[in-house]
Structures are given as C-alpha cells and as structure tokens.
Short mmCIF file of C-alpha atoms in Angstrom, two decimals:
data_model
loop_
_atom_site.label_atom_id
_atom_site.label_comp_id
_atom_site.label_asym_id
_atom_site.label_seq_id
_atom_site.Cartn_x
_atom_site.Cartn_y
_atom_site.Cartn_z
CA UNK A 1400 -5.80 35.75 12.86
CA UNK A 1401 -5.07 38.77 10.63
CA UNK A 1402 -7.36 41.58 10.05
CA UNK A 1403 -7.58 44.38 7.67
CA UNK A 1404 -8.51 47.49 9.77
CA UNK A 1405 -6.14 50.20 10.22
CA UNK A 1406 -6.71 51.13 13.82
CA UNK A 1407 -6.72 49.04 17.02
CA UNK A 1408 -9.91 47.23 17.61
CA UNK A 1409 -10.34 45.58 20.96
CA UNK A 1410 -12.50 42.29 21.43
CA UNK A 1411 -16.24 42.73 22.43
CA UNK A 1412 -16.96 42.25 26.22
CA UNK A 1413 -20.74 41.76 25.77
CA UNK A 1414 -22.92 40.11 23.47
CA UNK A 1415 -26.74 40.45 23.19
CA UNK A 1416 -28.35 37.18 21.93
CA UNK A 1417 -31.86 37.92 20.68
CA UNK A 1418 -33.07 34.16 20.58
CA UNK A 1419 -36.27 34.95 19.42
CA UNK A 1420 -38.54 38.07 18.73
CA UNK A 1421 -41.73 36.20 19.79
CA UNK A 1422 -43.13 37.38 22.83
CA UNK A 1423 -46.12 37.26 25.06
CA UNK A 1424 -46.12 41.09 26.00
CA UNK A 1425 -46.75 43.84 23.56
CA UNK A 1426 -44.77 46.66 25.15
CA UNK A 1427 -45.19 49.79 22.89
CA UNK A 1428 -41.39 50.92 23.40
CA UNK A 1429 -39.83 47.35 22.49
CA UNK A 1430 -36.46 47.70 21.16
CA UNK A 1431 -36.99 45.02 18.56
CA UNK A 1432 -37.31 46.22 14.96
CA UNK A 1433 -40.75 46.87 13.74
CA UNK A 1434 -40.26 44.11 11.18
CA UNK A 1435 -39.94 41.37 13.66
CA UNK A 1436 -38.14 38.14 12.75
CA UNK A 1437 -40.23 35.01 12.41
CA UNK A 1438 -40.14 31.70 14.28
CA UNK A 1439 -39.12 29.78 10.96
CA UNK A 1440 -36.14 32.11 10.53
CA UNK A 1441 -34.53 31.50 14.00
CA UNK A 1442 -31.19 29.89 14.45
CA UNK A 1443 -31.30 26.14 15.62
CA UNK A 1444 -29.67 25.08 18.81
CA UNK A 1445 -26.42 23.81 17.36
CA UNK A 1446 -25.79 27.13 15.69
CA UNK A 1447 -26.40 29.08 18.72
CA UNK A 1448 -23.99 26.69 20.76
CA UNK A 1449 -21.37 27.52 18.20
CA UNK A 1450 -21.90 31.16 18.45
CA UNK A 1451 -21.47 31.11 22.09
CA UNK A 1452 -18.21 29.15 21.73
CA UNK A 1453 -16.89 31.51 19.08
CA UNK A 1454 -17.87 34.50 21.34
CA UNK A 1455 -15.84 33.12 24.26
CA UNK A 1456 -13.02 32.59 22.06
CA UNK A 1457 -13.27 36.11 20.53
CA UNK A 1458 -13.27 37.73 24.05
CA UNK A 1459 -16.81 38.04 25.12
CA UNK A 1460 -17.46 37.92 28.91
CA UNK A 1461 -21.02 38.17 29.30
CA UNK A 1462 -23.94 36.98 27.20
CA UNK A 1463 -27.40 38.49 27.55
CA UNK A 1464 -29.88 36.12 26.63
CA UNK A 1465 -32.87 38.18 25.46
CA UNK A 1466 -35.58 38.27 22.81
CA UNK A 1467 -38.51 38.88 22.38
CA UNK A 1468 -38.85 36.23 25.28
CA UNK A 1469 -36.04 33.96 25.30
CA UNK A 1470 -38.04 31.48 27.41
CA UNK A 1471 -40.14 30.89 24.51
CA UNK A 1472 -37.25 28.79 22.98
CA UNK A 1473 -37.80 25.25 24.27
CA UNK A 1474 -33.79 24.86 24.11
CA UNK A 1475 -33.08 27.65 26.52
CA UNK A 1476 -31.68 25.25 29.14
CA UNK A 1477 -29.25 23.82 26.58
CA UNK A 1478 -28.19 27.15 25.52
CA UNK A 1479 -27.56 28.43 28.94
CA UNK A 1480 -25.31 25.40 29.35
CA UNK A 1481 -23.52 26.21 26.34
CA UNK A 1482 -22.79 29.64 27.75
CA UNK A 1483 -21.46 27.90 30.95
CA UNK A 1484 -19.37 25.48 29.04
CA UNK A 1485 -17.82 28.18 27.29
CA UNK A 1486 -16.98 30.17 30.52
CA UNK A 1487 -19.72 32.89 29.52
CA UNK A 1488 -21.63 34.86 32.24
CA UNK A 1489 -25.14 34.02 31.39
CA UNK A 1490 -27.86 36.67 32.04
CA UNK A 1491 -31.41 35.93 31.23
CA UNK A 1492 -33.45 38.84 30.22
CA UNK A 1493 -37.09 37.96 30.62
CA UNK A 1494 -40.63 39.20 31.05
CA UNK A 1495 -41.28 36.50 33.58
CA UNK A 1496 -44.74 35.57 32.62
CA UNK A 1497 -44.16 31.99 31.29
CA UNK A 1498 -41.35 30.33 33.35
CA UNK A 1499 -42.57 27.94 35.97
CA UNK A 1500 -40.56 26.95 39.17
CA UNK A 1501 -39.50 23.50 37.39
CA UNK A 1502 -38.08 25.41 34.24
CA UNK A 1503 -36.57 27.95 36.38
CA UNK A 1504 -34.77 25.24 38.45
CA UNK A 1505 -33.68 23.74 35.12
CA UNK A 1506 -32.13 26.94 34.19
CA UNK A 1507 -30.37 27.46 37.58
CA UNK A 1508 -29.10 23.86 37.38
CA UNK A 1509 -27.65 24.49 33.81
CA UNK A 1510 -25.70 27.35 35.58
CA UNK A 1511 -27.58 30.62 34.88
CA UNK A 1512 -25.87 33.34 36.74
CA UNK A 1513 -28.34 36.11 36.68
CA UNK A 1514 -32.01 37.20 35.81
CA UNK A 1515 -33.17 40.51 34.67
CA UNK A 1516 -36.88 40.65 35.09
CA UNK A 1517 -38.90 43.56 33.32
CA UNK A 1518 -41.59 45.44 35.13
CA UNK A 1519 -43.74 47.67 32.79
CA UNK A 1520 -45.39 49.39 35.82
CA UNK A 1521 -45.12 49.33 39.54
CA UNK A 1522 -48.71 48.43 39.92
CA UNK A 1523 -50.91 45.77 38.04
CA UNK A 1524 -52.86 48.46 36.43
CA UNK A 1525 -49.96 50.03 34.76
CA UNK A 1526 -47.93 46.93 34.06
CA UNK A 1527 -51.06 45.02 32.48
CA UNK A 1528 -51.94 48.17 30.40
CA UNK A 1529 -48.41 48.84 28.98
CA UNK A 1530 -47.76 45.24 28.22
CA UNK A 1531 -51.28 44.67 27.03
CA UNK A 1532 -51.52 41.46 29.04
CA UNK A 1533 -54.04 40.93 31.73
CA UNK A 1534 -52.49 39.28 34.82
CA UNK A 1535 -48.90 39.93 33.72
CA UNK A 1536 -47.97 42.13 36.88
CA UNK A 1537 -49.22 39.36 39.31
CA UNK A 1538 -47.23 36.76 37.25
CA UNK A 1539 -44.08 38.64 37.35
CA UNK A 1540 -44.26 39.19 41.03
CA UNK A 1541 -44.55 35.25 41.48
CA UNK A 1542 -41.69 34.72 39.30
CA UNK A 1543 -39.45 37.28 41.16
CA UNK A 1544 -40.27 35.31 44.36
CA UNK A 1545 -39.16 32.15 42.71
CA UNK A 1546 -35.96 33.69 41.47
CA UNK A 1547 -34.87 34.80 44.91
CA UNK A 1548 -36.28 31.73 46.75
CA UNK A 1549 -33.88 29.71 44.37
CA UNK A 1550 -31.15 32.12 45.22
CA UNK A 1551 -30.43 33.61 41.88
CA UNK A 1552 -29.36 37.23 41.77
CA UNK A 1553 -32.28 39.51 40.45
CA UNK A 1554 -32.31 42.79 38.70
CA UNK A 1555 -35.56 44.48 38.15
CA UNK A 1556 -35.67 46.64 34.95
CA UNK A 1557 -38.20 49.28 34.38
CA UNK A 1558 -38.47 51.27 31.08
CA UNK A 1559 -39.63 54.74 32.08
CA UNK A 1560 -42.04 57.04 29.97
CA UNK A 1561 -45.06 59.21 30.47
CA UNK A 1562 -47.45 56.48 31.56
CA UNK A 1563 -45.15 55.22 34.53
CA UNK A 1564 -42.94 57.95 35.17
CA UNK A 1565 -44.93 58.90 38.30
CA UNK A 1566 -44.09 55.70 39.72
CA UNK A 1567 -40.36 55.97 40.30
CA UNK A 1568 -40.58 55.64 44.14
CA UNK A 1569 -42.93 52.60 43.82
CA UNK A 1570 -40.57 50.92 41.35
CA UNK A 1571 -37.80 51.23 44.11
CA UNK A 1572 -40.09 49.92 46.73
CA UNK A 1573 -40.89 46.96 44.58
CA UNK A 1574 -37.29 46.05 43.82
CA UNK A 1575 -36.50 46.17 47.60
CA UNK A 1576 -39.70 44.16 48.64
CA UNK A 1577 -38.87 41.66 45.80
CA UNK A 1578 -35.43 41.22 47.09
CA UNK A 1579 -33.67 42.41 43.86
CA UNK A 1580 -30.01 43.33 44.20
CA UNK A 1581 -30.12 45.76 41.28
CA UNK A 1582 -32.78 48.10 39.76
CA UNK A 1583 -32.59 49.61 36.24
CA UNK A 1584 -34.46 52.84 35.71
CA UNK A 1585 -34.31 53.23 31.88
CA UNK A 1586 -35.82 55.85 30.14
CA UNK A 1587 -37.41 54.87 26.77
CA UNK A 1588 -35.06 55.19 23.91
CA UNK A 1589 -36.61 55.96 20.65
CA UNK A 1590 -36.12 53.25 18.07
CA UNK A 1591 -37.99 50.55 16.86
CA UNK A 1592 -41.40 50.28 18.44
CA UNK A 1593 -40.59 53.25 20.75
CA UNK A 1594 -40.22 55.56 17.75
CA UNK A 1595 -43.58 54.45 16.43
CA UNK A 1596 -45.00 55.51 19.86
CA UNK A 1597 -42.97 58.41 20.55
CA UNK A 1598 -45.67 60.86 21.11
CA UNK A 1599 -47.43 58.41 23.46
CA UNK A 1600 -44.34 57.96 25.55
CA UNK A 1601 -42.15 61.29 25.53
CA UNK A 1602 -42.18 62.92 29.04
CA UNK A 1603 -41.82 66.53 29.44
CA UNK A 1604 -38.55 68.08 30.48
CA UNK A 1605 -40.00 68.84 34.02
CA UNK A 1606 -41.04 65.26 34.30
CA UNK A 1607 -37.65 63.99 33.33
CA UNK A 1608 -35.81 66.16 35.79
CA UNK A 1609 -38.06 65.09 38.68
CA UNK A 1610 -37.51 61.47 37.78
CA UNK A 1611 -33.79 61.96 38.01
CA UNK A 1612 -33.99 63.64 41.46
CA UNK A 1613 -36.09 60.73 42.69
CA UNK A 1614 -33.50 58.22 41.42
CA UNK A 1615 -30.65 60.19 42.85
CA UNK A 1616 -32.45 60.27 46.34
CA UNK A 1617 -33.41 56.49 46.23
CA UNK A 1618 -29.67 55.73 45.42
CA UNK A 1619 -28.42 57.56 48.43
CA UNK A 1620 -31.12 56.09 50.72
CA UNK A 1621 -30.35 52.47 49.60
CA UNK A 1622 -26.72 52.65 49.26
CA UNK A 1623 -25.29 49.22 49.73
CA UNK A 1624 -28.74 47.50 49.65
CA UNK A 1625 -29.95 48.15 46.17
CA UNK A 1626 -27.66 49.21 43.23
CA UNK A 1627 -29.57 51.60 40.95
CA UNK A 1628 -28.52 52.19 37.36
CA UNK A 1629 -30.16 54.80 35.25
CA UNK A 1630 -30.46 55.19 31.64
CA UNK A 1631 -31.13 58.97 30.94
CA UNK A 1632 -33.56 60.09 28.13
CA UNK A 1633 -31.65 61.87 25.65
CA UNK A 1634 -34.05 64.11 23.52
CA UNK A 1635 -34.29 66.64 26.33
CA UNK A 1636 -30.46 66.59 26.86
CA UNK A 1637 -27.57 68.97 26.17
CA UNK A 1638 -24.90 66.18 25.25
CA UNK A 1639 -25.49 62.80 23.29
CA UNK A 1640 -25.33 59.56 25.01
CA UNK A 1641 -22.08 57.53 24.29
CA UNK A 1642 -24.10 55.11 22.36
CA UNK A 1643 -22.98 51.46 22.95
CA UNK A 1644 -19.83 53.23 24.28
CA UNK A 1645 -18.81 53.63 20.60
CA UNK A 1646 -19.59 51.75 17.61
CA UNK A 1647 -18.17 48.31 17.40
CA UNK A 1648 -16.11 48.98 20.53
CA UNK A 1649 -17.37 46.72 23.24
CA UNK A 1650 -20.59 44.77 22.25
CA UNK A 1651 -22.34 43.09 19.62
CA UNK A 1652 -25.84 41.85 18.94
CA UNK A 1653 -27.07 38.72 17.34
CA UNK A 1654 -30.63 38.50 15.96
CA UNK A 1655 -32.81 35.52 16.04
CA UNK A 1656 -31.99 34.71 12.38
CA UNK A 1657 -28.10 35.27 13.06
CA UNK A 1658 -27.40 38.71 11.49
CA UNK A 1659 -24.76 40.22 13.66
CA UNK A 1660 -25.15 44.12 14.46
CA UNK A 1661 -23.28 46.75 16.28
CA UNK A 1662 -26.50 47.63 18.16
CA UNK A 1663 -30.10 46.54 18.04
CA UNK A 1664 -31.34 49.32 16.01
CA UNK A 1665 -28.53 49.33 13.41
CA UNK A 1666 -30.51 47.77 10.69
CA UNK A 1667 -32.50 51.17 10.41
CA UNK A 1668 -29.24 52.35 8.58
CA UNK A 1669 -30.15 50.91 5.18
CA UNK A 1670 -26.78 51.05 3.55
CA UNK A 1671 -24.91 48.89 5.89
CA UNK A 1672 -23.94 45.40 5.12
CA UNK A 1673 -24.56 42.98 8.05
CA UNK A 1674 -22.98 39.44 8.05
CA UNK A 1675 -24.77 36.46 9.25
CA UNK A 1676 -23.16 33.75 11.60
CA UNK A 1677 -24.40 31.20 9.08
CA UNK A 1678 -21.86 32.41 6.62
CA UNK A 1679 -18.99 33.89 8.81
CA UNK A 1680 -17.21 33.14 11.95
CA UNK A 1681 -18.18 35.70 14.77
CA UNK A 1682 -14.54 36.91 15.01
CA UNK A 1683 -14.38 37.76 11.25
CA UNK A 1684 -17.71 39.45 11.60
CA UNK A 1685 -16.47 41.79 14.53
CA UNK A 1686 -13.19 42.43 12.92
CA UNK A 1687 -13.89 42.71 9.22
CA UNK A 1688 -17.54 42.98 8.47
CA UNK A 1689 -18.45 46.28 6.58
CA UNK A 1690 -21.28 47.26 9.21
CA UNK A 1691 -18.86 47.06 12.24
CA UNK A 1692 -16.30 48.98 10.36
CA UNK A 1693 -18.45 51.78 9.15
CA UNK A 1694 -18.42 53.98 12.35
CA UNK A 1695 -15.31 52.63 14.17
CA UNK A 1696 -13.06 55.05 15.87
CA UNK A 1697 -13.41 58.92 15.05
CA UNK A 1698 -12.26 59.05 11.37
CA UNK A 1699 -15.85 59.08 10.02
CA UNK A 1700 -16.94 61.91 12.21
CA UNK A 1701 -17.89 65.44 11.07
CA UNK A 1702 -15.38 68.17 11.75
CA UNK A 1703 -17.39 69.59 14.80
CA UNK A 1704 -16.89 66.06 16.51
CA UNK A 1705 -13.28 65.78 15.27
CA UNK A 1706 -12.25 69.01 16.96
CA UNK A 1707 -14.48 68.36 20.12
CA UNK A 1708 -12.74 67.31 23.25
CA UNK A 1709 -15.52 64.82 24.15
CA UNK A 1710 -15.02 62.89 20.84
CA UNK A 1711 -13.74 59.87 22.84
CA UNK A 1712 -16.17 60.23 25.51
CA UNK A 1713 -19.56 60.38 23.48
CA UNK A 1714 -18.15 58.78 20.35
CA UNK A 1715 -20.29 61.28 18.23
CA UNK A 1716 -23.48 59.72 20.10
CA UNK A 1717 -25.89 57.52 18.19
CA UNK A 1718 -25.69 56.79 14.45
CA UNK A 1719 -29.26 55.46 14.27
CA UNK A 1720 -30.64 58.58 15.81
CA UNK A 1721 -28.40 60.75 13.61
CA UNK A 1722 -29.96 59.06 10.63
CA UNK A 1723 -33.65 59.20 12.03
CA UNK A 1724 -33.53 62.75 12.79
CA UNK A 1725 -31.18 64.34 10.28
CA UNK A 1726 -31.30 61.83 7.34
CA UNK A 1727 -27.66 61.25 7.56
CA UNK A 1728 -26.14 58.61 9.71
CA UNK A 1729 -22.67 59.98 9.75
CA UNK A 1730 -23.96 63.46 11.13
CA UNK A 1731 -23.32 64.27 14.82
CA UNK A 1732 -25.92 63.09 17.12
CA UNK A 1733 -28.64 65.78 16.91
CA UNK A 1734 -29.19 65.67 20.71
CA UNK A 1735 -25.95 67.48 20.93
CA UNK A 1736 -26.00 71.12 21.57
CA UNK A 1737 -23.42 71.69 18.89
CA UNK A 1738 -25.62 70.11 16.30
CA UNK A 1739 -27.52 72.43 13.76
CA UNK A 1740 -30.42 70.10 14.40
CA UNK A 1741 -30.36 70.50 18.29
CA UNK A 1742 -33.33 73.01 18.55
CA UNK A 1743 -35.22 70.97 16.17
CA UNK A 1744 -34.96 67.90 18.32
CA UNK A 1745 -35.82 69.83 21.57
CA UNK A 1746 -38.90 71.25 19.76
CA UNK A 1747 -39.98 67.78 18.65
CA UNK A 1748 -39.68 66.55 22.27
CA UNK A 1749 -41.83 69.25 23.59
CA UNK A 1750 -44.48 68.71 20.99
CA UNK A 1751 -44.48 64.89 21.51
CA UNK A 1752 -44.71 65.36 25.30
CA UNK A 1753 -47.82 67.30 24.77
CA UNK A 1754 -49.54 64.76 22.42
CA UNK A 1755 -52.16 62.25 23.83
CA UNK A 1756 -52.32 59.26 21.28
CA UNK A 1757 -52.94 55.69 22.18
CA UNK A 1758 -50.21 52.96 22.22
CA UNK A 1759 -49.55 51.22 18.98
CA UNK A 1760 -48.84 47.74 20.62
CA UNK A 1761 -45.87 45.47 19.33
CA UNK A 1762 -46.91 42.85 17.35
CA UNK A 1763 -46.05 40.65 14.24
CA UNK A 1764 -47.48 42.17 10.94
CA UNK A 1765 -50.48 40.28 9.37
CA UNK A 1766 -49.39 37.86 6.88
CA UNK A 1767 -50.82 35.07 4.97
CA UNK A 1768 -47.99 32.93 5.90
CA UNK A 1769 -47.60 31.44 9.42
CA UNK A 1770 -45.27 33.02 11.97
CA UNK B 951 -19.68 53.47 53.83
CA UNK B 952 -19.86 50.00 54.96
CA UNK B 953 -17.47 49.27 57.87
CA UNK B 954 -15.66 45.79 57.46
CA UNK B 955 -14.38 44.15 60.70
CA UNK B 956 -11.34 41.87 60.76
CA UNK B 957 -13.64 39.28 62.28
CA UNK B 958 -15.92 39.31 59.20
CA UNK B 959 -15.91 36.63 56.66
CA UNK B 960 -16.61 37.78 53.25
CA UNK B 961 -17.58 35.86 50.08
CA UNK B 962 -18.56 36.55 46.62
CA UNK B 963 -22.41 36.36 46.31
CA UNK B 964 -23.95 34.01 43.92
CA UNK B 965 -23.89 35.84 40.56
CA UNK B 966 -20.38 36.97 40.98
CA UNK B 967 -17.42 35.32 39.41
CA UNK B 968 -13.69 35.81 39.40
CA UNK B 969 -11.97 34.76 36.29
CA UNK B 970 -9.03 35.45 34.05
CA UNK B 971 -9.55 37.36 30.95
CA UNK B 972 -7.31 35.75 28.63
CA UNK B 973 -8.02 37.91 25.51
CA UNK B 974 -7.23 41.14 27.09
CA UNK B 975 -4.95 40.02 29.92
CA UNK B 976 -5.79 40.26 33.62
CA UNK B 977 -8.69 39.20 35.79
CA UNK B 978 -12.21 40.32 35.95
CA UNK B 979 -14.96 40.17 38.31
CA UNK B 980 -18.06 39.13 36.44
CA UNK B 981 -21.36 40.65 38.13
CA UNK B 982 -25.02 41.16 37.14
CA UNK B 983 -24.52 43.28 33.85
CA UNK B 984 -21.14 44.60 35.08
CA UNK B 985 -17.65 43.77 34.45
CA UNK B 986 -14.87 44.95 36.90
CA UNK B 987 -11.53 44.91 35.54
CA UNK B 988 -9.07 44.29 38.59
CA UNK B 989 -5.59 45.42 38.78
CA UNK B 990 -2.80 43.15 40.02
CA UNK B 991 -3.34 44.13 43.68
CA UNK B 992 -7.07 43.83 43.46
CA UNK B 993 -6.84 40.43 41.97
CA UNK B 994 -4.38 39.28 44.67
CA UNK B 995 -6.79 40.39 47.39
CA UNK B 996 -10.07 39.16 45.93
CA UNK B 997 -8.57 35.80 44.96
CA UNK B 998 -8.01 35.39 48.71
CA UNK B 999 -11.66 35.58 49.39
CA UNK B 1000 -13.01 31.91 50.10
CA UNK B 1001 -15.90 32.48 52.16
CA UNK B 1002 -14.15 30.59 55.00
CA UNK B 1003 -11.29 32.72 56.29
CA UNK B 1004 -11.66 35.81 58.15
CA UNK B 1005 -10.75 39.22 56.74
CA UNK B 1006 -7.99 39.36 59.59
CA UNK B 1007 -6.65 35.76 58.34
CA UNK B 1008 -6.65 37.16 54.76
CA UNK B 1009 -4.56 40.11 55.83
CA UNK B 1010 -2.14 38.05 57.83
CA UNK B 1011 -1.67 35.90 54.72
CA UNK B 1012 -0.90 38.87 52.60
CA UNK B 1013 1.52 40.33 55.00
CA UNK B 1014 3.38 37.11 55.08
CA UNK B 1015 3.44 36.89 51.29
CA UNK B 1016 4.24 40.54 50.75
CA UNK B 1017 6.61 41.22 53.79
CA UNK B 1018 4.69 44.64 54.03
CA UNK B 1019 3.49 46.41 57.58
CA UNK B 1020 0.34 45.07 58.69
CA UNK B 1021 -1.40 48.29 59.49
CA UNK B 1022 -0.97 49.37 55.81
CA UNK B 1023 -2.23 46.20 54.31
CA UNK B 1024 -5.08 45.88 56.79
CA UNK B 1025 -6.30 49.57 55.72
CA UNK B 1026 -5.96 48.69 52.10
CA UNK B 1027 -7.93 45.59 52.24
CA UNK B 1028 -10.66 46.69 54.49
CA UNK B 1029 -11.26 49.62 52.25
CA UNK B 1030 -11.32 47.40 48.98
CA UNK B 1031 -13.60 44.99 50.51
CA UNK B 1032 -15.93 47.97 51.87
CA UNK B 1033 -16.09 49.29 48.28
CA UNK B 1034 -17.03 45.89 46.89
CA UNK B 1035 -19.64 45.40 49.37
CA UNK B 1036 -21.22 48.78 48.29
CA UNK B 1037 -21.25 47.62 44.85
CA UNK B 1038 -22.86 44.39 46.02
CA UNK B 1039 -20.18 42.23 44.49
CA UNK B 1040 -19.04 41.23 47.80
CA UNK B 1041 -21.04 40.17 50.80
CA UNK B 1042 -20.34 39.50 54.61
CA UNK B 1043 -21.31 35.89 55.46
#
C-alpha cells in the first residue's frame, strides 16, 4: 500500500466499535453524540465482519465492542466470533442490564476475552437515579456475578461526577466484592451529553483533589489485587490531557453507521470530512482520510505548542475541547496554563460546580419517523 | 512486591494472551484494555509460561538455552514474573 502523508504514521492499536447507539440506560454523561444514530442506519453483520478483518490486517490488536448497549445487537455473538477469527482481542463494554446467563455463555463460547461493566453509582439509589432506570443496580450486580462465575475477567467502570464522587471508596469495595480484576475511575469528560449536563456534573476543585487522594490510597492498599486506572478531570487541571495519545496515532472509532472517527467526539468539529467503511477500506481511511490527517503530528500546532517541550507528550491536548471552548479546533487545548483561555475555563468550572440543575437524560430526539 | 518462589507454577490468567504483532514487529501481551509490548528477553521468558512447569524449571531451561549463570537468570525471571503478577497479567496457579 502507498500512502500520501509526509510523516511516519503508525498503524492503530485499538478500535472502538460503536455497534449501536440504542441503550436501555439514559446516563447524562454519555459520550455518544447528542444526535444519536438510529437503528435503520446501523451497519449489518457482514459489514462489521469485514471491518474487523480489515482492522486486524491494519494492525489493530484490541477491539472494544461498545455502544450504546452492544448487547442490543442480536448478532453480537457472531461479531465476537469475527473478532476472534481475525485474532483480535475482544472487549465487551456493557451496561449489564440485558444479558442473561445463556447469552453470556454464548458470548464466552464465541471467544470473548473481557467484560467491562459500567456502574453509575456504588449503591442502588445512585445507579438507578443516574442511569434513569429502576432496578439497574441490582441487575448489574447479578450480571457481574455471572461474569466471574463463568470465569471471564471483569473490569468495573465508574464515571465520576458531582452526584457520585462521594462514593469512591464504595466503588472500590464493590469492585473487590464482585471479583473485578480492574476498576476504572473515570471522571466525566465534557463532550456529547456530558457537555449538555456540565453544570449538573462538574465537581469542585476540592472534591476532585479528595477523589484523587482516595484513589491513590486504594491503589496502594490493593496493589496486586485490583488494578485501578484513573482518568483525571481536566477543567481544573494545569496541563491538558494527551487526548487519544495524539490524533490519529493509536486508535480509531467506528460509529453505528460506519463513519470512522479519530475519537468519539470528532464529529463536533464541523469542517472535518469523515469517511465511511461502506465506501473505503479501513486502511485507506486510517492513512488517507482528511479527518485523520487534519491534526496528526505537530505541524498543525500553534506556536506556543510548537515551542513547548511537552508537544509530543500532550499532543496539544484535545481538538474538540479547543473548538468547544475557544471556537477554533487548531487552538491549544484551553485547559493548558499557557493558553490565553485557561483562566476562563477555570472560572467556568467553578461556576458550573456551584450550579444545581437537573439532569437532561440521554435519549433519542422525538421524531415522526421510527427509530 | 509479590515474592515469586521457584516452586511456584505461574500461568497467564484468562483474558491475557501472548501473540505476535506482525505489523509492528515483536510480541505483545494482550490484557484487559492494555497492551504490553515485550522486548526480546521478556518474550523469551513469557513464552516459557505454560501453567505446568515450575518457575525453577523455566529458569533451568533458560540457563541451558543461554548458557548463562543460574543466579543471574533466576533473579531476572522472578523479578519479571513478580512485576507481571502485580499488574495482574500473570497468576500463581
């Protein structure tokens, strides 16, 4: 294959496959776009199977089967098998409220490698409120027990925000009790639905610092028993996150309708041209599509980033956040203390943390057409 | 730090797989939402893990293959295994 880019582009390691945007939960921080893709737009089984084969050939090692709720796809076991046949490590990212024992066994038999289960709270009251689904917590607990009983490795994922930040220790206890090997404490990132709900989710700086300390203490206490990975919240930070470890460097994201994105929020940058797996091979999209080449490397960076010793550590932070908060996707991430917008972002975080609005739950927009 | 004894039998837990990475070259350990790229030495050692032989037997095998002092190999292998156990990508059977 020959490709036109001037710099050295490495093959991707990971692929997020959003099999569907449909979901029984309505979490107000969902990373899916506010304009959700509908069932009739979803790729069929054969196309996903081809995409997984192309991903393996391209160099992808791990596929994260996600959504929405991926288990709403009746062909999920066939899709897992397609990953296995291609030699891909398959990771199911699920809400765990609609997979019974028989289905889980089918997935395990198909060769599923790992399950990541979300918990919206560490107690039924919080989970059911945040997910806007009565009984969700109890179902998740039952599902976790089935996962470990079958012998599949389990990760618990907790998205952290103002309504559950006081439960860090309880999340840790829950992970240990349920036999998880790994716990993700991921502070909400403000894109998609989380951006809509930012004033209902944003914690104060003091709360964030306390949460970080609690995670550190738990990590030390449970070393060798539970791996804890933390995603830090960035509005209160001094340095930007190395978003996606650099644009188009390590991973790609395929939406339910087959659009291929450098990250799940990339569509918020309106001038980018995304290619679809229906029209292009995955390799061509990775190396040659305009969206992937838009912010690769360091050439696009503003002068402050170009002359910064962290330019290949932070990779300029997040493009979507730059656009959202400064109006220009090629600006440095405004979280960075070197950004002229840094103070504005910190003020915004303080104001949001003091707000008290209700959640706007994630759902499909009303329409006269069926979903 | 987890101590590894020569009498221990270690294995890759379910959900952890060793495979060649043809596109980038070398070998990788694939684990829950993590990829560990192994250097040549790590690959040689980890590929000896079969869930049957003891750590001591693996050390003997490596001594024979590489004609190196046993004490040095034993130290490196037990330290590497302890690190992997800590990361939960290796377990003592």
